[in-house]
Each structure stands twice: as C-alpha cells, then as structure tokens.
mmCIF file of C-alpha atoms in Angstrom:
data_model
loop_
_atom_site.group_PDB
_atom_site.id
_atom_site.type_symbol
_atom_site.label_atom_id
_atom_site.label_comp_id
_atom_site.label_asym_id
_atom_site.label_seq_id
_atom_site.Cartn_x
_atom_site.Cartn_y
_atom_site.Cartn_z
ATOM 1 C CA UNK A 1 -9.144 4.208 19.658
ATOM 2 C CA UNK A 2 -12.303 4.368 17.596
ATOM 3 C CA UNK A 3 -12.593 1.930 14.708
ATOM 4 C CA UNK A 4 -13.472 3.294 11.277
ATOM 5 C CA UNK A 5 -14.005 -0.252 9.953
ATOM 6 C CA UNK A 6 -14.714 -3.435 11.924
ATOM 7 C CA UNK A 7 -14.577 -6.861 10.269
ATOM 8 C CA UNK A 8 -15.677 -9.969 12.165
ATOM 9 C CA UNK A 9 -15.748 -13.597 10.977
ATOM 10 C CA UNK A 10 -16.034 -12.548 7.326
ATOM 11 C CA UNK A 11 -16.491 -15.506 4.983
ATOM 12 C CA UNK A 12 -16.836 -15.617 1.210
ATOM 13 C CA UNK A 13 -16.841 -18.564 -1.187
ATOM 14 C CA UNK A 14 -17.051 -18.940 -4.934
ATOM 15 C CA UNK A 15 -18.711 -22.308 -5.457
ATOM 16 C CA UNK A 16 -16.647 -24.875 -3.565
ATOM 17 C CA UNK A 17 -13.668 -22.527 -3.217
ATOM 18 C CA UNK A 18 -13.586 -20.594 0.068
ATOM 19 C CA UNK A 19 -11.650 -17.342 -0.348
ATOM 20 C CA UNK A 20 -12.233 -15.659 3.021
ATOM 21 C CA UNK A 21 -12.192 -18.055 5.974
ATOM 22 C CA UNK A 22 -13.331 -15.953 8.903
ATOM 23 C CA UNK A 23 -11.564 -12.626 8.469
ATOM 24 C CA UNK A 24 -11.145 -10.517 11.635
ATOM 25 C CA UNK A 25 -9.516 -7.079 11.779
ATOM 26 C CA UNK A 26 -10.278 -3.412 12.238
ATOM 27 C CA UNK A 27 -9.048 -0.149 10.749
ATOM 28 C CA UNK A 28 -8.513 2.667 13.247
ATOM 29 C CA UNK A 29 -10.005 6.080 12.551
ATOM 30 C CA UNK A 30 -7.453 8.494 11.090
ATOM 31 C CA UNK A 31 -4.817 5.925 10.131
ATOM 32 C CA UNK A 32 -3.394 4.847 6.786
ATOM 33 C CA UNK A 33 -3.903 1.090 6.600
ATOM 34 C CA UNK A 34 -2.743 -1.334 3.906
ATOM 35 C CA UNK A 35 -4.265 -4.747 3.272
ATOM 36 C CA UNK A 36 -1.640 -6.885 1.542
ATOM 37 C CA UNK A 37 -1.667 -10.319 -0.023
ATOM 38 C CA UNK A 38 -0.281 -12.256 -2.959
ATOM 39 C CA UNK A 39 -2.597 -13.094 -5.851
ATOM 40 C CA UNK A 40 -5.330 -15.429 -4.641
ATOM 41 C CA UNK A 41 -4.990 -14.533 -0.964
ATOM 42 C CA UNK A 42 -8.411 -12.853 -0.909
ATOM 43 C CA UNK A 43 -7.333 -9.203 -0.714
ATOM 44 C CA UNK A 44 -9.465 -7.931 -3.602
ATOM 45 C CA UNK A 45 -12.499 -9.919 -2.443
ATOM 46 C CA UNK A 46 -12.164 -8.556 1.098
ATOM 47 C CA UNK A 47 -11.901 -4.946 -0.087
ATOM 48 C CA UNK A 48 -14.840 -5.312 -2.471
ATOM 49 C CA UNK A 49 -16.970 -6.739 0.345
ATOM 50 C CA UNK A 50 -16.064 -3.779 2.582
ATOM 51 C CA UNK A 51 -16.774 -1.304 -0.209
ATOM 52 C CA UNK A 52 -20.174 -2.869 -0.820
ATOM 53 C CA UNK A 53 -19.271 -3.991 -4.323
ATOM 54 C CA UNK A 54 -19.547 -7.711 -3.549
ATOM 55 C CA UNK A 55 -21.892 -9.760 -1.374
ATOM 56 C CA UNK A 56 -20.387 -11.979 1.335
ATOM 57 C CA UNK A 57 -21.656 -15.227 2.822
ATOM 58 C CA UNK A 58 -21.457 -14.569 6.562
ATOM 59 C CA UNK A 59 -19.837 -12.403 9.223
ATOM 60 C CA UNK A 60 -20.201 -8.688 9.771
ATOM 61 C CA UNK A 61 -18.785 -5.471 8.323
ATOM 62 C CA UNK A 62 -19.317 -2.210 10.210
ATOM 63 C CA UNK A 63 -18.210 1.008 8.505
ATOM 64 C CA UNK A 64 -18.319 4.098 10.718
ATOM 65 C CA UNK A 65 -18.373 6.904 8.194
ATOM 66 C CA UNK A 66 -18.915 7.800 4.577
ATOM 67 C CA UNK A 67 -16.744 6.023 1.999
ATOM 68 C CA UNK A 68 -14.985 7.351 -1.081
ATOM 69 C CA UNK A 69 -13.455 4.870 -3.527
ATOM 70 C CA UNK A 70 -10.645 5.629 -5.964
ATOM 71 C CA UNK A 71 -10.423 2.754 -8.393
ATOM 72 C CA UNK A 72 -7.253 1.854 -10.275
ATOM 73 C CA UNK A 73 -9.111 2.548 -13.502
ATOM 74 C CA UNK A 74 -12.382 4.306 -14.176
ATOM 75 C CA UNK A 75 -15.019 3.694 -16.818
ATOM 76 C CA UNK A 76 -15.357 7.344 -17.772
ATOM 77 C CA UNK A 77 -16.378 8.268 -21.318
ATOM 78 C CA UNK A 78 -13.322 8.953 -23.477
ATOM 79 C CA UNK A 79 -14.442 12.470 -24.408
ATOM 80 C CA UNK A 80 -15.781 13.690 -21.089
ATOM 81 C CA UNK A 81 -13.915 16.674 -19.661
ATOM 82 C CA UNK A 82 -12.604 16.513 -16.083
ATOM 83 C CA UNK A 83 -14.879 19.271 -14.795
ATOM 84 C CA UNK A 84 -17.871 17.600 -16.452
ATOM 85 C CA UNK A 85 -17.042 14.418 -14.554
ATOM 86 C CA UNK A 86 -16.634 16.419 -11.340
ATOM 87 C CA UNK A 87 -20.064 18.058 -11.768
ATOM 88 C CA UNK A 88 -21.663 14.698 -12.600
ATOM 89 C CA UNK A 89 -20.274 13.010 -9.481
ATOM 90 C CA UNK A 90 -21.191 16.040 -7.364
ATOM 91 C CA UNK A 91 -24.806 15.764 -8.562
ATOM 92 C CA UNK A 92 -24.860 12.045 -7.720
ATOM 93 C CA UNK A 93 -23.597 12.887 -4.225
ATOM 94 C CA UNK A 94 -26.013 15.828 -3.911
ATOM 95 C CA UNK A 95 -23.182 18.151 -2.979
ATOM 96 C CA UNK A 96 -20.655 20.554 -4.481
ATOM 97 C CA UNK A 97 -16.993 19.853 -5.072
ATOM 98 C CA UNK A 98 -14.592 21.666 -2.775
ATOM 99 C CA UNK A 99 -12.776 24.262 -4.967
ATOM 100 C CA UNK A 100 -9.645 24.118 -2.780
ATOM 101 C CA UNK A 101 -9.486 20.337 -3.234
ATOM 102 C CA UNK A 102 -9.722 20.723 -7.026
ATOM 103 C CA UNK A 103 -6.923 23.294 -7.000
ATOM 104 C CA UNK A 104 -4.743 21.116 -4.751
ATOM 105 C CA UNK A 105 -5.133 18.176 -7.147
ATOM 106 C CA UNK A 106 -4.614 20.358 -10.219
ATOM 107 C CA UNK A 107 -8.019 19.536 -11.739
ATOM 108 C CA UNK A 108 -8.602 23.176 -12.692
ATOM 109 C CA UNK A 109 -5.552 22.957 -14.961
ATOM 110 C CA UNK A 110 -7.190 20.153 -16.977
ATOM 111 C CA UNK A 111 -10.364 22.046 -17.860
ATOM 112 C CA UNK A 112 -9.808 22.060 -21.630
ATOM 113 C CA UNK A 113 -8.722 18.433 -21.951
ATOM 114 C CA UNK A 114 -10.820 15.348 -22.587
ATOM 115 C CA UNK A 115 -10.400 12.216 -20.459
ATOM 116 C CA UNK A 116 -8.734 10.353 -23.324
ATOM 117 C CA UNK A 117 -6.089 13.102 -23.539
ATOM 118 C CA UNK A 118 -5.037 12.887 -19.893
ATOM 119 C CA UNK A 119 -1.745 11.344 -18.833
ATOM 120 C CA UNK A 120 -1.693 8.475 -16.326
ATOM 121 C CA UNK A 121 -0.833 10.867 -13.518
ATOM 122 C CA UNK A 122 -3.610 13.285 -14.467
ATOM 123 C CA UNK A 123 -6.128 10.425 -14.540
ATOM 124 C CA UNK A 124 -4.976 9.292 -11.083
ATOM 125 C CA UNK A 125 -5.532 12.822 -9.749
ATOM 126 C CA UNK A 126 -8.975 12.993 -11.347
ATOM 127 C CA UNK A 127 -9.954 9.584 -9.924
ATOM 128 C CA UNK A 128 -8.886 10.768 -6.461
ATOM 129 C CA UNK A 129 -10.852 14.007 -6.859
ATOM 130 C CA UNK A 130 -13.969 12.021 -7.806
ATOM 131 C CA UNK A 131 -13.528 9.860 -4.697
ATOM 132 C CA UNK A 132 -13.270 12.976 -2.512
ATOM 133 C CA UNK A 133 -16.279 14.870 -3.845
ATOM 134 C CA UNK A 134 -18.667 13.665 -1.153
ATOM 135 C CA UNK A 135 -16.151 14.615 1.597
ATOM 136 C CA UNK A 136 -15.781 10.976 2.715
ATOM 137 C CA UNK A 137 -14.470 9.938 6.107
ATOM 138 C CA UNK A 138 -12.869 6.758 4.724
ATOM 139 C CA UNK A 139 -10.996 6.670 1.403
ATOM 140 C CA UNK A 140 -10.077 3.499 -0.481
ATOM 141 C CA UNK A 141 -7.070 3.855 -2.784
ATOM 142 C CA UNK A 142 -6.361 1.041 -5.259
ATOM 143 C CA UNK A 143 -2.784 1.183 -6.607
ATOM 144 C CA UNK A 144 -2.894 5.017 -6.480
ATOM 145 C CA UNK A 145 0.572 5.581 -7.986
ATOM 146 C CA UNK A 146 0.668 2.756 -10.550
ATOM 147 C CA UNK A 147 2.188 4.049 -13.775
ATOM 148 C CA UNK A 148 3.265 7.403 -12.329
ATOM 149 C CA UNK A 149 6.719 8.917 -12.743
ATOM 150 C CA UNK A 150 8.805 9.878 -9.696
ATOM 151 C CA UNK A 151 7.470 13.435 -9.562
ATOM 152 C CA UNK A 152 3.874 12.219 -9.797
ATOM 153 C CA UNK A 153 4.409 9.663 -7.027
ATOM 154 C CA UNK A 154 5.943 12.243 -4.689
ATOM 155 C CA UNK A 155 3.078 14.648 -5.359
ATOM 156 C CA UNK A 156 0.375 12.040 -4.778
ATOM 157 C CA UNK A 157 2.067 10.771 -1.616
ATOM 158 C CA UNK A 158 2.038 14.339 -0.283
ATOM 159 C CA UNK A 159 -1.679 14.599 -1.039
ATOM 160 C CA UNK A 160 -2.363 11.293 0.743
ATOM 161 C CA UNK A 161 -0.485 12.518 3.831
ATOM 162 C CA UNK A 162 -2.479 15.747 3.702
ATOM 163 C CA UNK A 163 -5.725 13.749 3.730
ATOM 164 C CA UNK A 164 -4.496 11.898 6.819
ATOM 165 C CA UNK A 165 -3.651 15.242 8.442
ATOM 166 C CA UNK A 166 -7.282 16.255 7.853
ATOM 167 C CA UNK A 167 -8.408 13.259 9.886
ATOM 168 C CA UNK A 168 -9.353 11.005 6.981
ATOM 169 C CA UNK A 169 -8.997 7.233 7.258
ATOM 170 C CA UNK A 170 -7.221 5.724 4.255
ATOM 171 C CA UNK A 171 -7.278 2.080 3.192
ATOM 172 C CA UNK A 172 -4.530 1.389 0.676
ATOM 173 C CA UNK A 173 -4.119 -1.479 -1.764
ATOM 174 C CA UNK A 174 -0.665 -1.482 -3.338
ATOM 175 C CA UNK A 175 1.924 -3.895 -4.699
ATOM 176 C CA UNK A 176 4.644 -1.293 -4.074
ATOM 177 C CA UNK A 177 6.190 -2.323 -0.758
ATOM 178 C CA UNK A 178 8.306 0.843 -0.563
ATOM 179 C CA UNK A 179 5.130 2.907 -0.900
ATOM 180 C CA UNK A 180 3.397 0.904 1.829
ATOM 181 C CA UNK A 181 6.378 1.220 4.163
ATOM 182 C CA UNK A 182 6.569 4.972 3.566
ATOM 183 C CA UNK A 183 2.873 5.805 3.983
ATOM 184 C CA UNK A 184 1.167 3.296 6.262
ATOM 185 C CA UNK A 185 0.672 3.307 10.007
ATOM 186 C CA UNK A 186 -0.348 -0.362 10.072
ATOM 187 C CA UNK A 187 -0.624 -3.263 7.654
ATOM 188 C CA UNK A 188 -2.608 -6.465 7.477
ATOM 189 C CA UNK A 189 -1.179 -9.434 5.576
ATOM 190 C CA UNK A 190 -3.621 -11.973 4.176
ATOM 191 C CA UNK A 191 -2.649 -15.609 3.705
ATOM 192 C CA UNK A 192 -5.036 -18.355 2.673
ATOM 193 C CA UNK A 193 -8.139 -16.346 3.531
ATOM 194 C CA UNK A 194 -7.165 -15.226 7.038
ATOM 195 C CA UNK A 195 -5.062 -12.447 8.568
ATOM 196 C CA UNK A 196 -1.538 -13.796 9.046
ATOM 197 C CA UNK A 197 -0.209 -10.540 10.501
ATOM 198 C CA UNK A 198 -1.732 -7.285 11.739
ATOM 199 C CA UNK A 199 0.327 -4.445 13.142
ATOM 200 C CA UNK A 200 2.977 -1.791 12.524
ATOM 201 C CA UNK A 201 6.196 -2.129 10.532
ATOM 202 C CA UNK A 202 8.145 -2.231 13.782
ATOM 203 C CA UNK A 203 5.974 -5.053 15.107
ATOM 204 C CA UNK A 204 6.430 -6.971 11.862
ATOM 205 C CA UNK A 205 10.192 -6.624 12.096
ATOM 206 C CA UNK A 206 10.174 -7.732 15.729
ATOM 207 C CA UNK A 207 8.098 -10.797 14.856
ATOM 208 C CA UNK A 208 10.103 -12.068 11.890
ATOM 209 C CA UNK A 209 13.530 -10.751 12.835
ATOM 210 C CA UNK A 210 15.765 -8.546 10.736
ATOM 211 C CA UNK A 211 17.520 -10.083 7.769
ATOM 212 C CA UNK A 212 20.677 -8.321 6.590
ATOM 213 C CA UNK A 213 22.779 -8.402 3.454
ATOM 214 C CA UNK A 214 26.431 -7.426 3.821
ATOM 215 C CA UNK A 215 28.418 -6.308 0.782
ATOM 216 C CA UNK A 216 32.214 -6.194 1.096
ATOM 217 C CA UNK A 217 34.214 -4.671 -1.745
ATOM 218 C CA UNK A 218 37.920 -5.363 -2.170
ATOM 219 C CA UNK A 219 40.331 -4.469 -4.959
ATOM 220 C CA UNK A 220 39.545 -7.790 -6.662
ATOM 221 C CA UNK A 221 35.768 -8.233 -6.269
ATOM 222 C CA UNK A 222 32.540 -7.697 -4.358
ATOM 223 C CA UNK A 223 31.223 -10.381 -2.036
ATOM 224 C CA UNK A 224 27.762 -10.668 -0.499
ATOM 225 C CA UNK A 225 26.840 -12.341 2.779
ATOM 226 C CA UNK A 226 23.427 -12.813 4.422
ATOM 227 C CA UNK A 227 22.778 -12.924 8.145
ATOM 228 C CA UNK A 228 20.122 -12.560 10.843
ATOM 229 C CA UNK A 229 22.837 -11.727 13.426
ATOM 230 C CA UNK A 230 24.591 -8.701 11.975
ATOM 231 C CA UNK A 231 26.985 -8.117 14.883
ATOM 232 C CA UNK A 232 28.587 -11.562 15.087
ATOM 233 C CA UNK A 233 28.600 -12.084 11.322
ATOM 234 C CA UNK A 234 30.292 -8.754 10.643
ATOM 235 C CA UNK A 235 32.972 -9.304 13.312
ATOM 236 C CA UNK A 236 33.806 -12.749 11.937
ATOM 237 C CA UNK A 237 34.006 -11.439 8.367
ATOM 238 C CA UNK A 238 36.316 -8.577 9.326
ATOM 239 C CA UNK A 239 38.566 -10.943 11.281
ATOM 240 C CA UNK A 240 38.721 -13.296 8.265
ATOM 241 C CA UNK A 241 39.660 -10.516 5.861
ATOM 242 C CA UNK A 242 42.308 -9.208 8.270
ATOM 243 C CA UNK A 243 43.821 -12.671 8.790
ATOM 244 C CA UNK A 244 44.071 -13.147 5.031
ATOM 245 C CA UNK A 245 45.581 -9.646 4.596
ATOM 246 C CA UNK A 246 42.784 -8.613 2.227
ATOM 247 C CA UNK A 247 42.144 -4.880 2.191
ATOM 248 C CA UNK A 248 38.524 -3.692 2.296
ATOM 249 C CA UNK A 249 37.725 -0.716 0.079
ATOM 250 C CA UNK A 250 34.029 -0.431 0.901
ATOM 251 C CA UNK A 251 31.413 -2.068 3.112
ATOM 252 C CA UNK A 252 27.625 -1.792 2.855
ATOM 253 C CA UNK A 253 24.877 -3.241 5.036
ATOM 254 C CA UNK A 254 21.307 -3.458 3.742
ATOM 255 C CA UNK A 255 18.550 -4.140 6.247
ATOM 256 C CA UNK A 256 15.681 -6.469 5.496
ATOM 257 C CA UNK A 257 12.831 -4.859 3.589
ATOM 258 C CA UNK A 258 9.092 -4.950 4.113
ATOM 259 C CA UNK A 259 8.882 -6.997 0.918
ATOM 260 C CA UNK A 260 11.050 -9.752 2.403
ATOM 261 C CA UNK A 261 8.954 -9.830 5.581
ATOM 262 C CA UNK A 262 5.690 -9.671 3.632
ATOM 263 C CA UNK A 263 6.629 -12.672 1.523
ATOM 264 C CA UNK A 264 7.388 -14.762 4.606
ATOM 265 C CA UNK A 265 3.871 -14.236 5.924
ATOM 266 C CA UNK A 266 2.105 -14.217 2.554
ATOM 267 C CA UNK A 267 3.584 -17.595 1.662
ATOM 268 C CA UNK A 268 2.896 -19.049 5.099
ATOM 269 C CA UNK A 269 6.546 -19.348 6.076
ATOM 270 C CA UNK A 270 6.013 -17.876 9.566
ATOM 271 C CA UNK A 271 3.473 -18.598 12.272
#
C-alpha cells in the first residue's frame, strides 16, 4: 500500500516544553484517516507541521501529492462573494475551479450572497470548495461539521465519502467520535507527544476489549450494570431477577463506544 504521508521521528518543542517526542506514522493513499488527541496531546502541532504551517525541530515529513486544506474558520473578507473567493483561489493555484464540484457543493446557489451572510453550513461548504480548487490528492479537514445541523452533517459526510471514492486521501481532525467512527478507515491516537494507538476501529476494540452497559427495566425502576464479559454478566443478572420473581419489561445492551476507547489511550490508561 502506497503511503500518501510518511512521518518519521518528528519532534517539536516550544522552549523547554517538548510537544512531539518522535512521532512515527503513515497515512495510506486513498484512506480517510483521523488523528485524535485530547487538548495538549500535540495533535494540532503535528497537523500544522504536516501542512507546512509550522516548522519542526527534527525528523522527516514526506507528502506524496498535492495538499488542500480546509480550515475550521477562514479569514475571508466579510463582504466577498463566494464566487469571488473561488476565482481568487483559482488564480493563486493557476487553475480553474471544477464546475461540477461547485454544483455538488451548492456554491452556485450562493452567488448573490456575501460571506458575512452565509450560514455556518454554507461557510463549511465554501471552505471545502476552496480547499478542492487545485484538485489536491490529500485533503485536510479540520472539524468539517462543527456547528452544522443534522441535514448539513449528512450532506457533508456524503461529500467526504464521494471524495474518497474519487481516490482522494483525507486527513480528518474532529472531536466528534461518532463522526470519526462513521467515516474513518483508520485512526491514530496521540498521547504525550507519541502515537499511543494506530489502526482500525476493529483493532482498537480488540486491543482494549469491549465495555458494555446493560439496562434492565422492571415495573418499578431501571437499573444499569457495566461489564466487560457480557455473556456471563447477563446470565447472572437474569438468574437473579428470576430467583427474586422480578419481571423484566425491557432489556437494552449498549456496546462500548469509540469515545470510551479513545479516552483510555488518550489519558494513558492502556499500554
């Protein structure tokens, strides 16, 4: 599998504080990859070094392809019109914007509006369009659905999947664990300046185990139980309720979430 991005022994310090302590990982061409970490883990610094926005102290970064960066916010003039911004970025990139891409993102519908008049979702679509103008091979998305309503999130997720279908490599930064779990092929979890985990959701689950929450509803109340061994725990609970002649009206089992697993690694609770 060809690597779109290769990071080796990446180190970065701010004064006496070392943020990245020899970062090693790669992003595979054509995948959706998320780099995760709690505040202070070094995620933003690592991404900015890869994007060329920040200098690093040592190590190597190899990017095999052209990059497009969608920032969480953009410093566009308040009264610029979307198509004016598109033409400006196209001139910078010495290219022309793909009309089909503009239609797919609904930019043509915003022609008469100024940037200040756009909704959060419309701004997100414009930022993505600006990142795509140069037809990049690798796209960085920073909190792409922050502030969007459900319809906007679904629409943008569909557009991200379409980019993957076109062979684009996507590097995602998001605090929305459900979004990461839905979109990403692999994730990397940063803890204390190094990669604590790198792999698929299935590999993460296999490494940390599956944590379950069992909810049992009777006529009197609801009770919650937690377990890492769902089979034995459930059998014992059912036997207990039967022995006490307590009727069960409903039973629900919730599997462990990516967020639970992420926090274990991000806080250094697992090797």
